[in-house]
mmCIF file of C-alpha atoms in Angstrom:
data_model
loop_
_atom_site.group_PDB
_atom_site.id
_atom_site.type_symbol
_atom_site.label_atom_id
_atom_site.label_comp_id
_atom_site.label_asym_id
_atom_site.label_seq_id
_atom_site.Cartn_x
_atom_site.Cartn_y
_atom_site.Cartn_z
ATOM 1 C CA MET A 47 87.761 77.251 75.194
ATOM 2 C CA ASP A 48 84.455 78.820 76.209
ATOM 3 C CA HIS A 49 84.195 82.088 78.135
ATOM 4 C CA ASN A 50 83.652 80.594 81.614
ATOM 5 C CA THR A 51 86.407 78.020 81.135
ATOM 6 C CA TYR A 52 88.794 80.793 80.100
ATOM 7 C CA LYS A 53 87.884 82.879 83.169
ATOM 8 C CA THR A 54 88.552 79.864 85.408
ATOM 9 C CA TYR A 55 91.847 79.262 83.616
ATOM 10 C CA LEU A 56 92.887 82.902 84.151
ATOM 11 C CA LYS A 57 92.109 82.751 87.876
ATOM 12 C CA ASN A 58 93.909 79.433 88.359
ATOM 13 C CA GLN A 59 96.911 80.502 86.331
ATOM 14 C CA TYR A 60 97.481 84.097 87.474
ATOM 15 C CA LEU A 61 95.626 84.885 90.721
ATOM 16 C CA HIS A 62 98.859 84.544 92.704
ATOM 17 C CA LYS A 63 100.564 87.166 90.491
ATOM 18 C CA ILE A 64 98.095 89.982 91.148
ATOM 19 C CA ARG A 65 99.606 93.153 92.545
ATOM 20 C CA PRO A 66 97.790 95.707 94.676
ATOM 21 C CA LEU A 67 96.949 98.959 92.934
ATOM 22 C CA GLN A 68 99.678 101.572 93.108
ATOM 23 C CA SER A 69 100.077 105.028 91.630
ATOM 24 C CA VAL A 70 101.454 105.605 88.152
ATOM 25 C CA ASN A 71 104.231 107.642 89.753
ATOM 26 C CA SER A 72 105.239 104.524 91.698
ATOM 27 C CA VAL A 73 105.200 102.548 88.448
ATOM 28 C CA ILE A 74 107.532 105.085 86.827
ATOM 29 C CA SER A 75 109.839 104.888 89.859
ATOM 30 C CA ALA A 76 109.872 101.085 89.701
ATOM 31 C CA PHE A 77 110.712 101.114 85.993
ATOM 32 C CA GLN A 78 113.431 103.722 86.526
ATOM 33 C CA GLN A 79 115.217 101.025 88.542
ATOM 34 C CA LYS A 80 115.235 98.775 85.451
ATOM 35 C CA ILE A 81 115.555 101.117 82.466
ATOM 36 C CA ASP A 82 116.526 104.731 81.900
ATOM 37 C CA ILE A 83 113.405 106.900 81.754
ATOM 38 C CA VAL A 84 113.521 110.672 81.377
ATOM 39 C CA GLU A 85 110.764 113.246 81.424
ATOM 40 C CA THR A 86 110.647 114.810 77.986
ATOM 41 C CA GLU A 87 109.113 117.310 75.631
ATOM 42 C CA LEU A 88 107.558 115.741 72.564
ATOM 43 C CA SER A 89 108.427 116.350 68.952
ATOM 44 C CA GLU A 90 105.699 117.347 66.517
ATOM 45 C CA SER A 91 105.261 113.776 65.287
ATOM 46 C CA GLU A 92 105.247 112.397 68.849
ATOM 47 C CA SER A 93 102.618 114.914 69.900
ATOM 48 C CA ILE A 94 100.072 113.071 67.728
ATOM 49 C CA PHE A 95 100.336 110.035 70.054
ATOM 50 C CA TYR A 96 100.080 112.410 73.023
ATOM 51 C CA LYS A 97 96.935 114.123 71.690
ATOM 52 C CA MET A 98 95.269 110.795 70.905
ATOM 53 C CA THR A 99 96.103 109.581 74.410
ATOM 54 C CA ILE A 100 94.519 112.651 76.001
ATOM 55 C CA ILE A 101 91.347 112.222 73.939
ATOM 56 C CA ASN A 102 91.153 108.531 74.917
ATOM 57 C CA TYR A 103 91.635 109.271 78.626
ATOM 58 C CA VAL A 104 89.060 112.053 78.637
ATOM 59 C CA ASN A 105 86.501 109.932 76.765
ATOM 60 C CA ALA A 106 87.133 106.910 78.999
ATOM 61 C CA HIS A 107 86.522 108.995 82.121
ATOM 62 C CA ASN A 108 83.741 111.186 80.764
ATOM 63 C CA ASN A 109 81.064 109.594 82.979
ATOM 64 C CA ASN A 110 83.210 109.394 86.113
ATOM 65 C CA PRO A 111 83.043 111.799 89.058
ATOM 66 C CA ILE A 112 86.378 113.208 87.901
ATOM 67 C CA LYS A 113 84.597 114.668 84.837
ATOM 68 C CA ASN A 114 84.380 118.093 86.503
ATOM 69 C CA ASN A 115 88.171 118.177 86.749
ATOM 70 C CA LEU A 116 89.021 117.065 83.206
ATOM 71 C CA ASP A 117 90.403 120.508 82.377
ATOM 72 C CA ASN A 118 92.833 120.226 85.298
ATOM 73 C CA LEU A 119 94.486 117.003 84.204
ATOM 74 C CA ASN A 120 98.272 116.993 84.123
ATOM 75 C CA PHE A 121 99.715 114.686 81.483
ATOM 76 C CA VAL A 122 103.438 114.008 81.758
ATOM 77 C CA SER A 123 105.476 112.447 78.984
ATOM 78 C CA TYR A 124 108.592 110.336 79.375
ATOM 79 C CA ALA A 125 110.998 108.778 76.909
ATOM 80 C CA ILE A 126 112.873 105.509 77.256
ATOM 81 C CA VAL A 127 116.579 106.072 76.679
ATOM 82 C CA ARG A 128 117.826 103.751 73.957
ATOM 83 C CA ASN A 129 120.616 101.646 75.494
ATOM 84 C CA GLU A 130 121.368 98.081 76.635
ATOM 85 C CA LYS A 131 118.776 98.270 79.403
ATOM 86 C CA SER A 132 116.001 99.139 76.968
ATOM 87 C CA ASP A 133 117.066 96.908 74.049
ATOM 88 C CA HIS A 134 114.281 94.456 74.872
ATOM 89 C CA TYR A 135 111.601 97.097 74.292
ATOM 90 C CA TYR A 136 113.254 98.743 71.295
ATOM 91 C CA ASN A 137 113.739 95.344 69.647
ATOM 92 C CA ALA A 138 110.028 94.652 70.155
ATOM 93 C CA MET A 139 109.316 97.907 68.299
ATOM 94 C CA LYS A 140 111.828 97.387 65.459
ATOM 95 C CA LYS A 141 109.215 96.774 62.783
ATOM 96 C CA ILE A 142 107.096 99.820 63.571
ATOM 97 C CA ILE A 143 109.508 102.610 64.521
ATOM 98 C CA SER A 144 112.583 104.000 62.843
ATOM 99 C CA ASP A 145 115.991 104.275 64.495
ATOM 100 C CA ASP A 146 115.430 107.916 65.391
ATOM 101 C CA GLU A 147 112.034 107.405 67.043
ATOM 102 C CA ARG A 148 111.638 106.975 70.789
ATOM 103 C CA ILE A 149 109.525 104.818 73.024
ATOM 104 C CA LEU A 150 107.220 107.085 74.983
ATOM 105 C CA ILE A 151 105.280 106.782 78.217
ATOM 106 C CA ILE A 152 102.437 109.123 79.089
ATOM 107 C CA ILE A 153 100.942 109.282 82.569
ATOM 108 C CA GLU A 154 98.169 111.187 84.270
ATOM 109 C CA SER A 155 98.306 110.841 88.037
ATOM 110 C CA GLN A 156 94.756 112.012 88.922
ATOM 111 C CA LEU A 157 93.281 109.329 86.676
ATOM 112 C CA ASN A 158 96.114 106.930 87.595
ATOM 113 C CA GLU A 159 96.490 106.168 83.896
ATOM 114 C CA ILE A 160 99.629 105.091 82.090
ATOM 115 C CA THR A 161 100.280 104.171 78.475
ATOM 116 C CA SER A 162 103.097 103.740 76.005
ATOM 117 C CA ASN A 163 103.560 103.571 72.265
ATOM 118 C CA CYS A 164 105.329 100.238 72.942
ATOM 119 C CA GLU A 165 102.643 97.624 73.572
ATOM 120 C CA GLU A 166 105.013 95.294 75.432
ATOM 121 C CA LEU A 167 106.106 98.061 77.802
ATOM 122 C CA LYS A 168 102.489 99.120 78.291
ATOM 123 C CA VAL A 169 101.516 95.585 79.358
ATOM 124 C CA ASP A 170 104.482 95.431 81.756
ATOM 125 C CA MET A 171 103.537 98.789 83.284
ATOM 126 C CA LEU A 172 99.858 97.887 83.664
ATOM 127 C CA ILE A 173 100.828 94.652 85.404
ATOM 128 C CA GLU A 174 103.154 96.636 87.686
ATOM 129 C CA ARG A 175 100.412 99.192 88.439
ATOM 130 C CA GLY A 176 98.182 96.431 89.771
ATOM 131 C CA ILE A 177 94.454 96.447 90.382
ATOM 132 C CA ASN A 178 92.071 97.659 93.065
ATOM 133 C CA ALA A 179 91.065 94.940 95.536
ATOM 134 C CA SER A 180 87.346 95.610 94.968
ATOM 135 C CA HIS A 181 87.704 94.454 91.345
ATOM 136 C CA ILE A 182 89.216 91.198 92.580
ATOM 137 C CA THR A 183 86.544 90.422 95.169
ATOM 138 C CA GLN A 184 83.714 91.311 92.771
ATOM 139 C CA GLU A 185 85.390 89.606 89.795
ATOM 140 C CA THR A 186 84.649 92.586 87.564
ATOM 141 C CA PRO A 187 85.492 92.803 83.855
ATOM 142 C CA GLU A 188 88.495 94.933 84.907
ATOM 143 C CA PHE A 189 89.715 92.032 87.045
ATOM 144 C CA PHE A 190 89.623 89.632 84.107
ATOM 145 C CA ALA A 191 91.183 92.230 81.805
ATOM 146 C CA TYR A 192 94.033 92.516 84.321
ATOM 147 C CA LEU A 193 94.475 88.722 84.425
ATOM 148 C CA MET A 194 94.509 88.681 80.628
ATOM 149 C CA LEU A 195 97.558 90.984 80.740
ATOM 150 C CA PHE A 196 99.504 88.107 82.296
ATOM 151 C CA ASP A 197 98.268 85.771 79.584
ATOM 152 C CA THR A 198 99.373 88.283 76.924
ATOM 153 C CA TYR A 199 102.722 88.684 78.660
ATOM 154 C CA ASN A 200 103.315 84.921 78.718
ATOM 155 C CA LYS A 201 102.498 84.560 75.022
ATOM 156 C CA ASN A 202 105.088 87.186 74.003
#
């Protein structure tokens, strides 16, 4: 399928599923209704993921107006409690984490960024977060990246 055909497919298939942009704190609240999420301190090994996340966020926003406030960012880490509610996500991670490792979520509310070390959870959270209406009307690359999340979700 060529690029333009794929873009048309994405719009036809998923346009009705688009959610308006909401804050990452709202996303955490929504997911706390489905699975047990607790704010947490990170272990030494988990802090590597945290540090890489911070570097990625800072680099991604380096040319944005928020650049002057990069030193004031407040990253918050959460862990998914391993239980029946979270089995779906932990089972998706079985091959890459050990039984004593946790699924993590890291947010930064000023940047409205959210990520996880569980790719499936990350996709679910990004879909839940939604997208700014201006990206939809202008059909920006961000708009198509958001639609591709649905395509990824449906293939899993």
